[in-house]
Coordinates of C-alpha atoms in Angstrom, one line a residue:
M1 CA 0.0 -0.1 -0.1
P2 CA 2.0 2.8 -1.3
D3 CA 1.3 6.4 0.1
W4 CA -0.9 7.4 -3.0
S5 CA -3.3 4.8 -1.8
Y6 CA -2.7 4.8 1.9
H7 CA -3.4 8.6 2.7
P8 CA -6.7 8.8 0.6
L9 CA -7.9 5.5 2.7
K10 CA -6.4 7.0 5.9
K11 CA -8.7 10.2 5.6
L12 CA -11.6 8.4 4.4
L13 CA -11.6 5.4 6.7
L14 CA -8.7 4.6 9.0
D15 CA -8.9 7.8 10.9
K16 CA -12.8 7.1 11.6
I17 CA -12.1 3.5 13.2
S18 CA -9.8 2.5 16.2
P19 CA -6.1 2.4 15.7
K20 CA -5.8 -1.2 16.4
A21 CA -8.8 -1.8 13.7
S22 CA -7.0 0.3 11.4
R23 CA -3.5 -1.4 12.1
E24 CA -4.8 -4.7 11.8
F25 CA -6.7 -3.9 8.3
I26 CA -3.7 -2.6 6.8
H27 CA -1.2 -5.0 7.9
K28 CA -3.5 -8.3 7.1
S29 CA -4.3 -6.7 3.6
M30 CA -0.8 -6.4 2.7
S31 CA 0.1 -9.6 4.3
T32 CA -2.7 -11.3 2.2
I33 CA -1.4 -9.8 -1.0
A34 CA 2.1 -10.8 -0.3
S35 CA 1.0 -14.4 0.4
I36 CA -0.9 -15.0 -3.1
P37 CA 1.3 -16.0 -6.2
G38 CA 2.8 -12.8 -7.7
G39 CA 1.6 -11.0 -4.7
R40 CA 5.2 -9.7 -3.6
N41 CA 6.0 -8.6 -7.4
L42 CA 2.8 -6.7 -7.5
I43 CA 3.8 -4.9 -4.1
G44 CA 7.3 -4.2 -5.7
F45 CA 5.6 -2.9 -9.0
L46 CA 3.3 -0.5 -7.2
G47 CA 5.9 0.9 -4.7
H48 CA 9.5 0.2 -5.8
M49 CA 9.9 0.3 -2.0
K50 CA 12.9 -2.2 -1.6
A51 CA 16.1 -0.6 -0.4
P52 CA 18.9 0.0 -2.9
H53 CA 22.0 -2.2 -2.6
E54 CA 23.8 1.1 -1.2
F55 CA 22.3 0.6 2.0
Q56 CA 23.4 -3.1 2.7
K57 CA 25.4 -3.5 5.7
D58 CA 26.8 -5.9 8.0
I59 CA 26.9 -5.6 11.8
H60 CA 28.2 -8.6 14.1
H61 CA 27.9 -10.9 11.2
I62 CA 24.3 -9.9 10.6
H63 CA 23.4 -8.6 7.2
Y64 CA 21.0 -5.5 6.9
P65 CA 19.5 -4.8 3.4
S66 CA 18.6 -1.3 5.2
P67 CA 19.4 0.5 8.4
I68 CA 15.7 1.3 8.6
G69 CA 13.6 -0.9 10.9
L70 CA 10.2 -1.2 12.4
N71 CA 9.4 -1.0 16.1
G72 CA 7.6 -3.8 17.6
H73 CA 4.6 -2.0 19.1
I74 CA 3.5 -0.9 15.7
D75 CA 2.7 -4.5 14.7
P76 CA 2.2 -6.4 18.3
H77 CA -0.1 -9.3 16.5
L78 CA 2.7 -9.7 13.9
S79 CA 0.2 -9.5 11.5
G80 CA 2.5 -8.0 8.9
M81 CA 5.6 -9.9 9.5
N82 CA 5.8 -11.5 6.1
V83 CA 5.4 -8.1 4.2
F84 CA 7.5 -5.4 6.0
Q85 CA 10.7 -6.7 4.0
E86 CA 8.7 -5.7 0.7
L87 CA 8.3 -2.1 2.0
G88 CA 12.0 -1.4 2.4
F89 CA 12.7 -2.2 6.0
G90 CA 16.1 -3.8 6.7
F91 CA 15.0 -5.5 9.9
V92 CA 12.0 -5.6 12.4
E93 CA 11.3 -5.7 16.0
I94 CA 8.9 -7.8 17.9
G95 CA 7.7 -7.6 21.4
P96 CA 7.7 -6.9 24.2
I97 CA 7.6 -10.7 24.6
V98 CA 6.0 -12.4 27.5
L99 CA 5.8 -16.0 28.8
T100 CA 1.9 -16.1 28.7
E101 CA -0.6 -13.5 27.6
P102 CA -1.9 -11.0 30.0
E103 CA -5.4 -11.2 30.9
E104 CA -5.9 -7.7 29.6
Q105 CA -4.2 -6.0 26.6
L106 CA -4.6 -2.1 26.5
E107 CA -5.1 -0.8 22.9
P108 CA -3.5 2.2 21.6
R109 CA -5.7 5.3 21.1
R110 CA -6.0 8.3 18.9
K111 CA -5.5 11.7 20.2
G112 CA -5.6 14.3 17.4
N113 CA -3.4 13.6 14.8
H114 CA -1.3 11.4 16.9
I115 CA -1.5 7.9 18.4
Q116 CA -0.9 7.3 22.0
F117 CA 0.1 4.1 23.5
S118 CA -0.5 2.5 27.0
E119 CA 2.0 2.5 29.5
Q120 CA 1.7 -1.2 29.5
L121 CA 2.4 -1.8 25.7
E122 CA 0.4 -4.8 24.1
K123 CA 2.3 -7.8 24.9
V124 CA 3.2 -10.7 22.5
P125 CA 3.1 -14.0 24.1
L126 CA 5.9 -16.5 23.4
R127 CA 3.6 -19.1 21.7
S128 CA 2.2 -16.5 19.5
A129 CA 5.5 -15.1 18.2
L130 CA 6.9 -18.6 17.6
K131 CA 4.0 -19.4 15.6
K132 CA 4.3 -16.4 13.3
L133 CA 8.0 -16.9 13.1
I134 CA 7.8 -20.4 12.0
K135 CA 4.8 -19.8 9.8
H136 CA 6.5 -17.0 7.6
T137 CA 9.7 -16.9 5.7
I138 CA 11.3 -13.7 6.8
R139 CA 14.3 -12.6 4.9
I140 CA 15.4 -9.6 7.1
P141 CA 16.9 -9.8 10.9
V142 CA 14.5 -10.0 13.7
F143 CA 15.1 -8.4 16.9
A144 CA 13.1 -9.6 20.0
R145 CA 12.3 -7.2 22.8
I146 CA 11.8 -8.9 26.0
D147 CA 9.2 -7.4 28.4
E148 CA 11.0 -5.4 31.2
Q149 CA 8.5 -7.0 33.8
V150 CA 9.3 -10.9 33.3
N151 CA 11.2 -12.6 35.7
K152 CA 14.6 -14.3 35.5
E153 CA 13.2 -17.7 34.8
E154 CA 10.7 -16.5 32.2
W155 CA 13.4 -14.5 30.6
A156 CA 15.7 -17.8 30.3
I157 CA 12.9 -19.5 28.6
I158 CA 12.0 -16.8 26.2
V159 CA 15.5 -16.6 25.1
Q160 CA 15.9 -20.2 24.7
H161 CA 12.8 -20.6 22.5
L162 CA 13.2 -17.5 20.4
S163 CA 17.0 -17.8 19.7
P164 CA 16.7 -20.1 16.5
F165 CA 14.3 -17.7 14.9
V166 CA 15.7 -14.1 15.9
D167 CA 18.8 -12.4 15.3
A168 CA 19.3 -10.4 18.4
F169 CA 17.3 -9.5 21.6
I170 CA 16.6 -6.1 23.1
G171 CA 16.3 -5.8 27.1
T172 CA 16.9 -3.5 29.9
S173 CA 20.1 -3.0 31.7
E174 CA 18.6 -4.7 34.8
Q175 CA 17.6 -7.8 32.8
L176 CA 21.0 -8.2 31.4
T177 CA 22.9 -7.3 34.6
S178 CA 20.8 -10.0 36.4
C179 CA 20.6 -12.7 34.0
I180 CA 23.8 -12.3 31.6
D181 CA 26.3 -11.7 34.4
Q182 CA 25.4 -14.6 36.2
K183 CA 26.7 -16.7 33.2
A184 CA 23.9 -19.3 34.1
F185 CA 23.1 -19.8 30.4
A186 CA 25.1 -20.2 27.1
F187 CA 23.5 -17.7 24.4
D188 CA 24.4 -17.6 20.8
R189 CA 22.8 -14.3 20.1
F190 CA 23.7 -10.7 21.1
F191 CA 21.8 -8.2 23.3
Y192 CA 21.3 -4.7 23.0
V193 CA 20.7 -2.5 26.0
S194 CA 17.6 -0.6 26.2
F195 CA 17.9 3.1 27.6
S196 CA 15.1 5.5 28.4
T197 CA 15.7 9.1 28.3
D198 CA 15.6 9.3 32.2
E199 CA 18.4 6.7 32.5
F200 CA 20.4 8.8 30.3
D201 CA 19.9 12.2 31.8
N202 CA 20.4 10.8 35.2
N203 CA 23.4 8.9 34.2
T204 CA 22.1 5.8 36.4
I205 CA 23.7 3.1 34.1
D206 CA 27.4 2.0 34.2
L207 CA 27.6 1.8 30.5
G208 CA 31.2 0.8 30.4
K209 CA 30.7 -2.2 32.6
L210 CA 28.0 -3.6 30.5
L211 CA 29.8 -3.0 27.2
K212 CA 32.6 -5.3 28.7
N213 CA 30.3 -8.2 28.5
Q214 CA 30.7 -10.5 25.4
Y215 CA 27.0 -10.8 24.8
V216 CA 26.4 -7.1 24.5
A217 CA 26.4 -5.7 21.1
G218 CA 25.4 -2.2 21.6
V219 CA 22.5 0.1 22.8
V220 CA 18.9 1.2 21.8
L221 CA 18.0 4.8 22.5
N222 CA 14.3 5.3 22.9
A223 CA 12.7 8.6 22.0
P224 CA 11.6 10.5 25.0
H225 CA 8.0 10.1 25.8
Q226 CA 5.4 12.3 27.5
S227 CA 2.8 10.8 29.7
N228 CA -1.0 11.5 29.5
G229 CA -2.7 9.3 32.3
S230 CA -2.0 5.8 31.5
Y231 CA -1.1 6.4 28.1
W232 CA 2.1 8.3 26.3
H233 CA 3.1 9.7 23.2
E234 CA 6.5 11.2 21.9
I235 CA 7.2 14.9 22.8
V236 CA 7.6 17.3 20.1
N237 CA 11.4 17.8 19.9
A238 CA 11.8 13.9 20.2
N239 CA 14.4 13.9 17.1
E240 CA 16.5 16.5 18.5
S241 CA 16.8 14.8 21.8
L242 CA 17.7 11.6 20.2
I243 CA 20.3 13.3 17.8
K244 CA 21.9 14.8 21.2
M245 CA 21.9 11.4 22.8
V246 CA 23.4 9.8 19.7
T247 CA 26.3 12.3 19.4
Q248 CA 27.2 11.9 23.1
F249 CA 27.2 8.2 23.1
K250 CA 29.2 8.1 19.7
E251 CA 31.7 10.8 21.3
Q252 CA 32.3 8.5 24.2
Y253 CA 32.1 5.1 22.5
P254 CA 33.1 5.7 18.7
E255 CA 32.8 2.0 18.0
L256 CA 29.5 1.4 19.9
I257 CA 26.6 0.2 17.8
I258 CA 23.6 2.6 18.4
L259 CA 20.1 1.7 17.6
T260 CA 17.4 4.4 17.8
S261 CA 13.8 3.9 18.3
G262 CA 11.2 6.6 17.5
G263 CA 11.7 10.1 16.9
V264 CA 11.3 9.8 13.0
E265 CA 8.1 11.1 11.1
T266 CA 10.0 12.7 8.1
P267 CA 13.1 11.5 5.8
N268 CA 15.1 14.6 7.2
E269 CA 14.6 13.5 10.8
A270 CA 16.0 9.9 9.8
Y271 CA 18.8 11.4 7.9
A272 CA 19.7 13.6 10.9
L273 CA 19.9 10.6 13.1
V274 CA 22.0 8.6 10.5
H275 CA 24.3 11.7 10.0
A276 CA 24.8 11.9 13.8
G277 CA 26.0 8.4 13.9
A278 CA 23.0 6.1 14.5
D279 CA 23.8 2.7 12.8
L280 CA 20.2 1.5 12.7
V281 CA 17.0 3.6 13.2
M282 CA 13.6 1.9 14.1
L283 CA 10.4 3.7 13.0
T284 CA 7.5 4.1 15.6
D285 CA 4.1 6.0 15.2
G286 CA 5.7 8.5 12.8
Y287 CA 5.4 5.7 10.3
V288 CA 1.7 5.5 11.0
N289 CA 1.5 9.4 10.4
A290 CA 3.8 9.4 7.1
G291 CA 2.6 6.2 5.5
P292 CA 4.1 2.9 4.4
G293 CA 6.4 4.9 1.7
L294 CA 8.6 6.6 4.7
P295 CA 11.3 3.9 4.4
K296 CA 11.6 4.5 0.8
R297 CA 11.6 8.3 1.0
I298 CA 14.3 7.9 3.8
H299 CA 16.4 5.9 1.5
E300 CA 15.9 8.6 -1.3
R301 CA 17.0 11.4 1.0
I302 CA 20.1 9.7 2.3
L303 CA 20.9 8.8 -1.0
Y304 CA 20.9 12.3 -2.1
E305 CA 23.7 13.3 -0.2
E306 CA 25.8 10.6 -1.8
V307 CA 25.0 10.6 -5.4
H308 CA 24.1 14.2 -6.1
P309 CA 24.9 15.2 -9.0
M310 CA 24.7 12.0 -10.8
K311 CA 27.0 11.4 -13.8
E312 CA 25.6 11.1 -17.6
H313 CA 25.5 7.6 -19.4
S314 CA 24.8 6.8 -22.7
W315 CA 21.1 7.7 -24.0
H316 CA 21.2 8.8 -27.5
W317 CA 19.8 5.6 -29.2
S318 CA 17.1 5.6 -26.6
F319 CA 16.2 9.3 -27.5
L320 CA 16.3 8.3 -31.2
F321 CA 13.9 5.4 -30.8
G322 CA 11.4 7.8 -29.1
L323 CA 12.1 10.3 -31.9
S324 CA 11.5 7.7 -34.7
I325 CA 8.1 6.8 -32.9
L326 CA 7.1 10.6 -32.8
F327 CA 7.9 11.0 -36.5
G328 CA 6.2 7.6 -37.4
G329 CA 3.0 9.2 -35.7
I330 CA 3.4 12.4 -37.6
I331 CA 3.5 10.5 -40.8
A332 CA 0.7 8.4 -39.9
L333 CA -1.3 11.7 -38.9
Y334 CA -0.5 13.1 -42.5
F335 CA -2.0 10.0 -44.2
A336 CA -5.1 9.9 -41.9
F337 CA -5.8 13.6 -43.1
T338 CA -5.2 13.0 -46.7
D339 CA -5.5 9.8 -48.5
V340 CA -6.6 7.6 -45.4
I341 CA -5.7 4.5 -47.3
L342 CA -2.6 3.5 -49.5
P343 CA -2.4 1.9 -52.5
Y344 CA -1.6 -1.5 -50.9
D345 CA -4.8 -1.2 -48.8
E346 CA -6.7 -0.6 -52.1
S347 CA -5.1 -3.5 -53.7
F348 CA -5.8 -5.7 -50.6
I349 CA -9.5 -4.6 -50.2
G350 CA -10.1 -4.7 -54.1
L351 CA -11.6 -1.3 -54.4
S352 CA -10.0 2.0 -54.9
R353 CA -10.6 5.1 -52.6
A354 CA -13.1 6.6 -55.4
D355 CA -15.2 3.3 -55.2
I356 CA -15.4 3.3 -51.5
L357 CA -16.5 6.9 -51.4
Q358 CA -19.1 6.1 -53.8
I359 CA -20.5 2.9 -51.9
N360 CA -20.5 4.8 -48.3
P361 CA -18.4 7.9 -47.7
L362 CA -18.7 7.2 -44.1
I363 CA -16.2 3.9 -44.3
L364 CA -13.3 6.2 -45.2
S365 CA -14.3 8.5 -42.2
F366 CA -14.3 5.8 -39.7
M367 CA -11.0 4.2 -41.1
S368 CA -9.6 7.8 -40.7
H369 CA -10.7 8.1 -37.1
D370 CA -8.8 5.0 -36.1
R371 CA -5.6 6.0 -38.2
M372 CA -5.9 9.5 -36.4
A373 CA -6.3 8.1 -33.0
L374 CA -3.2 5.8 -33.7
A375 CA -1.1 8.6 -35.0
G376 CA -1.9 10.8 -31.9
T377 CA -1.1 7.7 -29.5
M378 CA 2.1 7.1 -31.4
I379 CA 3.1 11.0 -31.0
S380 CA 2.1 10.8 -27.3
G381 CA 4.4 7.6 -27.0
G382 CA 7.4 9.3 -28.7
I383 CA 7.2 12.2 -26.3
L384 CA 7.0 9.9 -23.2
Y385 CA 10.2 7.8 -24.7
T386 CA 12.2 10.8 -25.6
Q387 CA 11.6 12.4 -22.1
L388 CA 12.5 8.9 -20.4
A389 CA 15.5 9.0 -22.4
R390 CA 16.7 12.4 -21.9
H391 CA 15.9 12.9 -18.3
G392 CA 16.2 9.1 -16.9
I393 CA 18.5 6.8 -18.8
K394 CA 20.9 9.8 -19.5
Y395 CA 21.4 9.8 -15.8
G396 CA 21.4 6.1 -15.3
L397 CA 18.2 5.9 -13.4
H398 CA 17.1 2.3 -13.0
W399 CA 13.5 2.9 -13.0
T400 CA 13.4 4.8 -16.0
K401 CA 15.1 2.1 -17.9
I402 CA 12.2 -0.5 -16.7
A403 CA 9.5 1.9 -17.8
F404 CA 11.1 2.6 -21.2
H405 CA 11.8 -1.1 -22.3
S406 CA 8.8 -2.7 -20.7
A407 CA 6.4 -0.4 -22.9
A408 CA 8.8 -1.0 -26.0
I409 CA 8.7 -4.5 -25.8
I410 CA 5.0 -4.8 -25.7
G411 CA 4.8 -2.5 -28.4
F412 CA 6.9 -4.4 -30.7
L413 CA 4.8 -7.6 -29.7
G414 CA 1.7 -5.5 -30.9
I415 CA 2.6 -6.2 -34.6
F416 CA 1.1 -9.7 -34.1
L417 CA -2.2 -8.1 -33.6
F418 CA -2.0 -6.6 -37.0
I419 CA -2.3 -9.7 -38.6
G420 CA -5.0 -11.3 -36.4
F421 CA -7.7 -11.0 -39.5
G422 CA -5.2 -12.0 -42.2
Y423 CA -3.8 -8.4 -43.1
F424 CA -0.3 -7.5 -42.9
D425 CA 0.4 -3.7 -43.0
W426 CA 3.6 -3.5 -45.2
L427 CA 4.2 0.2 -43.9
H428 CA 4.1 -0.9 -40.3
G429 CA 6.4 -3.9 -41.1
I430 CA 8.9 -1.6 -42.8
F431 CA 8.8 0.8 -39.7
W432 CA 9.1 -2.3 -37.2
V433 CA 12.2 -3.3 -39.1
I434 CA 13.8 0.2 -39.1
L435 CA 13.0 0.4 -35.3
L436 CA 14.4 -2.7 -34.3
P437 CA 18.2 -2.2 -34.6
I438 CA 17.6 1.1 -33.1
Y439 CA 15.8 -0.4 -30.2
Y440 CA 18.7 -2.9 -29.9
F441 CA 21.2 -0.3 -29.3
S442 CA 18.9 1.3 -27.1
F443 CA 18.6 -1.8 -24.9
Q444 CA 22.4 -2.1 -24.9
E445 CA 23.1 1.4 -23.5
G446 CA 20.3 0.8 -21.0
K447 CA 22.3 -1.9 -19.2
N448 CA 24.1 0.7 -17.6
A449 CA 21.2 2.4 -16.0
I450 CA 21.3 1.0 -12.5
T451 CA 21.3 4.0 -10.4
P452 CA 18.5 4.2 -7.7
P453 CA 16.5 7.5 -7.5
Y454 CA 17.3 10.3 -5.0
S455 CA 15.4 13.0 -3.4
V456 CA 16.4 16.1 -1.6
H457 CA 12.6 16.4 -0.3
G458 CA 12.6 15.3 3.4
E459 CA 9.2 16.8 4.9
N460 CA 5.7 15.7 5.2
D461 CA 4.3 19.1 4.1
H462 CA 1.2 20.0 2.2
L463 CA 2.7 20.2 -1.3
W464 CA 3.7 16.5 -0.6
K465 CA 0.3 15.5 0.4
Y466 CA -1.5 17.3 -2.5
G467 CA 1.1 15.6 -4.9
L468 CA 0.0 12.4 -3.6
Y469 CA -3.4 13.0 -5.0
G470 CA -2.3 14.1 -8.1
Q471 CA -0.1 11.0 -8.4
L472 CA -2.9 9.0 -7.7
C473 CA -5.0 10.6 -10.7
F474 CA -2.0 10.0 -13.2
I475 CA -1.8 6.3 -11.9
L476 CA -5.5 5.9 -12.5
L477 CA -5.1 7.7 -15.8
G478 CA -2.2 5.2 -16.8
F479 CA -4.2 2.2 -15.6
L480 CA -7.3 3.1 -17.4
L481 CA -5.2 4.0 -20.7
L482 CA -3.8 0.4 -20.5
L483 CA -7.1 -1.4 -19.7
G484 CA -8.4 0.7 -22.7
G485 CA -5.8 -0.5 -25.2
L486 CA -6.4 -4.1 -24.1
V487 CA -10.2 -3.8 -24.5
I488 CA -9.5 -2.1 -27.9
S489 CA -7.0 -4.6 -29.0
T490 CA -9.5 -7.4 -28.1
I491 CA -12.1 -6.0 -30.0
G492 CA -9.9 -5.3 -32.9
V493 CA -9.1 -9.2 -33.1
S494 CA -12.7 -10.4 -32.4
K495 CA -15.8 -8.7 -33.3
V496 CA -14.0 -5.4 -34.7
F497 CA -17.0 -3.0 -34.2
V498 CA -19.1 -1.8 -31.1
S499 CA -22.6 -0.8 -31.6
T500 CA -22.1 2.9 -31.8
D501 CA -19.6 2.1 -34.6
L502 CA -22.5 0.1 -36.7
N503 CA -24.8 3.3 -35.8
F504 CA -22.3 5.7 -37.4
L505 CA -21.5 3.6 -40.4
C506 CA -25.3 2.8 -41.1
M507 CA -24.1 -0.5 -42.2
S508 CA -23.9 -4.2 -40.5
P509 CA -20.7 -6.3 -40.7
E510 CA -22.5 -8.5 -43.1
I511 CA -23.2 -5.6 -45.6
L512 CA -19.7 -4.5 -45.1
E513 CA -18.4 -8.1 -46.1
T514 CA -20.7 -8.0 -49.1
V515 CA -18.8 -4.6 -50.2
S516 CA -15.5 -6.6 -49.9
A517 CA -14.5 -9.6 -48.0
N518 CA -11.2 -7.8 -47.1
L519 CA -12.6 -4.6 -46.0
I520 CA -13.1 -5.7 -42.2
P521 CA -9.6 -7.1 -41.8
V522 CA -8.2 -3.8 -42.8
I523 CA -10.4 -2.0 -40.2
A524 CA -9.5 -4.6 -37.8
H525 CA -5.7 -4.1 -38.3
D526 CA -6.2 -0.5 -37.6
R527 CA -7.9 -1.0 -34.5
A528 CA -5.8 -3.7 -33.1
G529 CA -3.0 -1.2 -34.0
F530 CA -4.5 1.5 -32.0
G531 CA -5.2 -0.7 -29.2
S532 CA -1.5 -2.0 -29.0
A533 CA -0.1 1.4 -29.0
L534 CA -2.3 2.6 -26.2
I535 CA -1.4 -0.4 -24.1
S536 CA 2.4 0.9 -24.5
V537 CA 1.4 4.6 -23.8
G538 CA -0.7 3.6 -20.9
L539 CA 2.1 1.5 -19.3
L540 CA 4.5 4.3 -19.7
V541 CA 2.1 6.8 -17.9
L542 CA 1.4 4.4 -15.3
T543 CA 5.2 3.5 -14.6
L544 CA 6.1 7.2 -14.7
S545 CA 3.5 8.1 -12.1
L546 CA 4.1 5.1 -9.9
W547 CA 7.9 5.7 -9.8
G548 CA 8.9 9.2 -10.9
F549 CA 7.0 11.4 -8.6
R550 CA 9.6 13.3 -6.4
K551 CA 9.3 16.8 -5.2
G552 CA 10.9 19.3 -7.9
E553 CA 10.9 16.7 -10.7
R554 CA 9.9 19.2 -13.2
W555 CA 10.3 16.9 -16.1
V556 CA 7.8 14.4 -15.0
W557 CA 5.1 17.1 -14.8
N558 CA 6.0 18.4 -18.3
T559 CA 6.2 15.0 -19.5
L560 CA 2.7 14.0 -18.4
C561 CA 1.4 17.4 -19.8
L562 CA 2.9 17.4 -23.0
G563 CA 2.8 13.6 -23.6
A564 CA -0.8 13.2 -23.2
L565 CA -2.2 16.0 -25.2
P566 CA -1.4 14.6 -28.7
A567 CA -3.4 11.3 -27.8
F568 CA -6.4 13.4 -26.3
I569 CA -6.4 16.0 -29.1
A570 CA -6.3 13.2 -31.7
G571 CA -8.9 11.2 -29.8
I572 CA -11.4 13.9 -29.4
G573 CA -10.7 15.7 -32.4
T574 CA -10.8 12.8 -34.9
H575 CA -14.4 12.2 -33.8
L576 CA -15.4 15.9 -34.0
Y577 CA -13.7 16.0 -37.5
I578 CA -15.8 13.2 -38.9
G579 CA -19.0 13.9 -37.1
Y580 CA -18.8 10.8 -34.7
T581 CA -19.9 12.6 -31.7
T582 CA -22.0 10.1 -29.8
F583 CA -21.9 10.9 -26.3
I584 CA -21.6 7.6 -24.8
H585 CA -18.9 6.6 -27.1
L586 CA -16.8 9.5 -26.0
L587 CA -17.7 9.5 -22.4
P588 CA -14.6 7.4 -21.4
V589 CA -12.5 10.0 -23.2
Y590 CA -14.0 12.7 -21.4
F591 CA -13.6 11.0 -18.0
L592 CA -9.8 10.5 -18.7
V593 CA -9.3 14.3 -19.6
L594 CA -11.1 15.1 -16.4
I595 CA -8.6 12.9 -14.2
Y596 CA -5.7 14.2 -16.4
L597 CA -6.6 17.8 -15.7
L598 CA -7.1 17.1 -12.2
G599 CA -3.8 15.3 -12.0
L600 CA -2.0 18.3 -13.5
I601 CA -3.5 20.7 -11.0
L602 CA -2.9 18.8 -7.8
S603 CA 0.6 17.7 -8.7
Y604 CA 1.8 21.2 -10.3
P605 CA 3.0 22.7 -6.8
Y606 CA 4.9 19.4 -5.8
L607 CA 6.6 18.8 -9.2
K608 CA 7.2 22.2 -10.5
K609 CA 8.6 23.9 -7.4
K610 CA 12.5 23.7 -7.7

């Protein structure tokens, strides 16, 4: 559930139900999707959330895909354990673990825009934790936080049973002092000492003594809390306090491994902690407020400092490919406005242009409308391809390569739709042959596009939230264009006409066949070709909207604005030009234009602001 779907749903539904109900709904929904065949790939396609390889690190022989993790009290029922790794988290905490389930569990509550947690956090019984850990294949490290109220005997049982399934434990200094120092047990997992703000401020812990223990790997610094009766929430300046704690610990113990818990709601706050010296950062309720895309945004914010500005890569073949499609669309538009059918069309049909005009002039008008729509779609595709090459592949952005070549390959395969009714368009075939070597070199130069995206944007401001709604509009636009292309292609290779087409022609398919047995195959070839082009353009718009929205990416807004215009102008203009203005037939196009304009308006401040 990326941010563009999470925040509209949060506003409409999640904020109106209890925090526990909304939490379980989100986690169980995502977990269900991840469990079905292809579900993980779907999550990856929608969000592109997995951490770039630049963030991989090893600490005490444990491999972390990312330094960003999730705190245990965000998912105490472990409902989303098998999906967090797909959201870009590098590790996850479970707990606080207890031996037996308490008689009463106090749920979190909502206070204004914040989530408040009970002083007695929801506990995770050992049996429940083991059941979940055994059931799911978790490919990221798991930390188990042991409840501070368990006694020494319970503590030993919990550690013994969880050790095969977790990578490290988190406990209080009292637990570690009373249990580890007695050396009553042999452990094969490291322990992290959890500090509260009071313990840090009052300097009540002999950290030097704890760190000498062979089982202690580092510390967990928890964001300062403010109590409100039997509930608590993080203080307003929790991030600043954590940064101060991290800095002081690193100055005193430079080699100390430091985890932080909480105090992060924006990418800038996470970057500040990492910059101060935090090795691992756990998100808490800031993740709930910011949305599931927060880990991805943090990665992009941190990466900005490392890769900006990016080096240029080879991109000219990809640009030439897009330019060729654009010019091909212009040529097709010229023929659609003039002769409509070419000599080899006339030869195949067995009738000249003059003959067809004499039989029914609306036949040529109808064919012109399909060919104009195809030409406009090709011009739009050419603009999108050239923009992806110029602003993405040129700088080695991996996501632009995937978007570019996915649409291009589908476009090439669309040629097989042209011959679905036994008619092969030689002009299309020649164009396909010309494009193939250009695309080959484009594909070769795209192999070097492996750079992950970055972003300087680090706040959860109003521009970002409006941008999410604009992004949702364009994602919907791309999906509907893709769906429309599939429908049109299917019609093109099956029944060819819809009812409004036949009403416009004032002729049935049977009558058209009596005019010429080869007339319908030519019309079908035009329709299937248009559908194929629309699929490619829909996929380009969809992937560009899914993966390219970042603050200040002016080229993305320009591309969507200019790229869609030729297709819309051709789609509506050709119907007005030939007089085919049936409202129900054009209603889908009107709806798409409305979404397009709304997306441009909502995303303009976010994408166009430098």
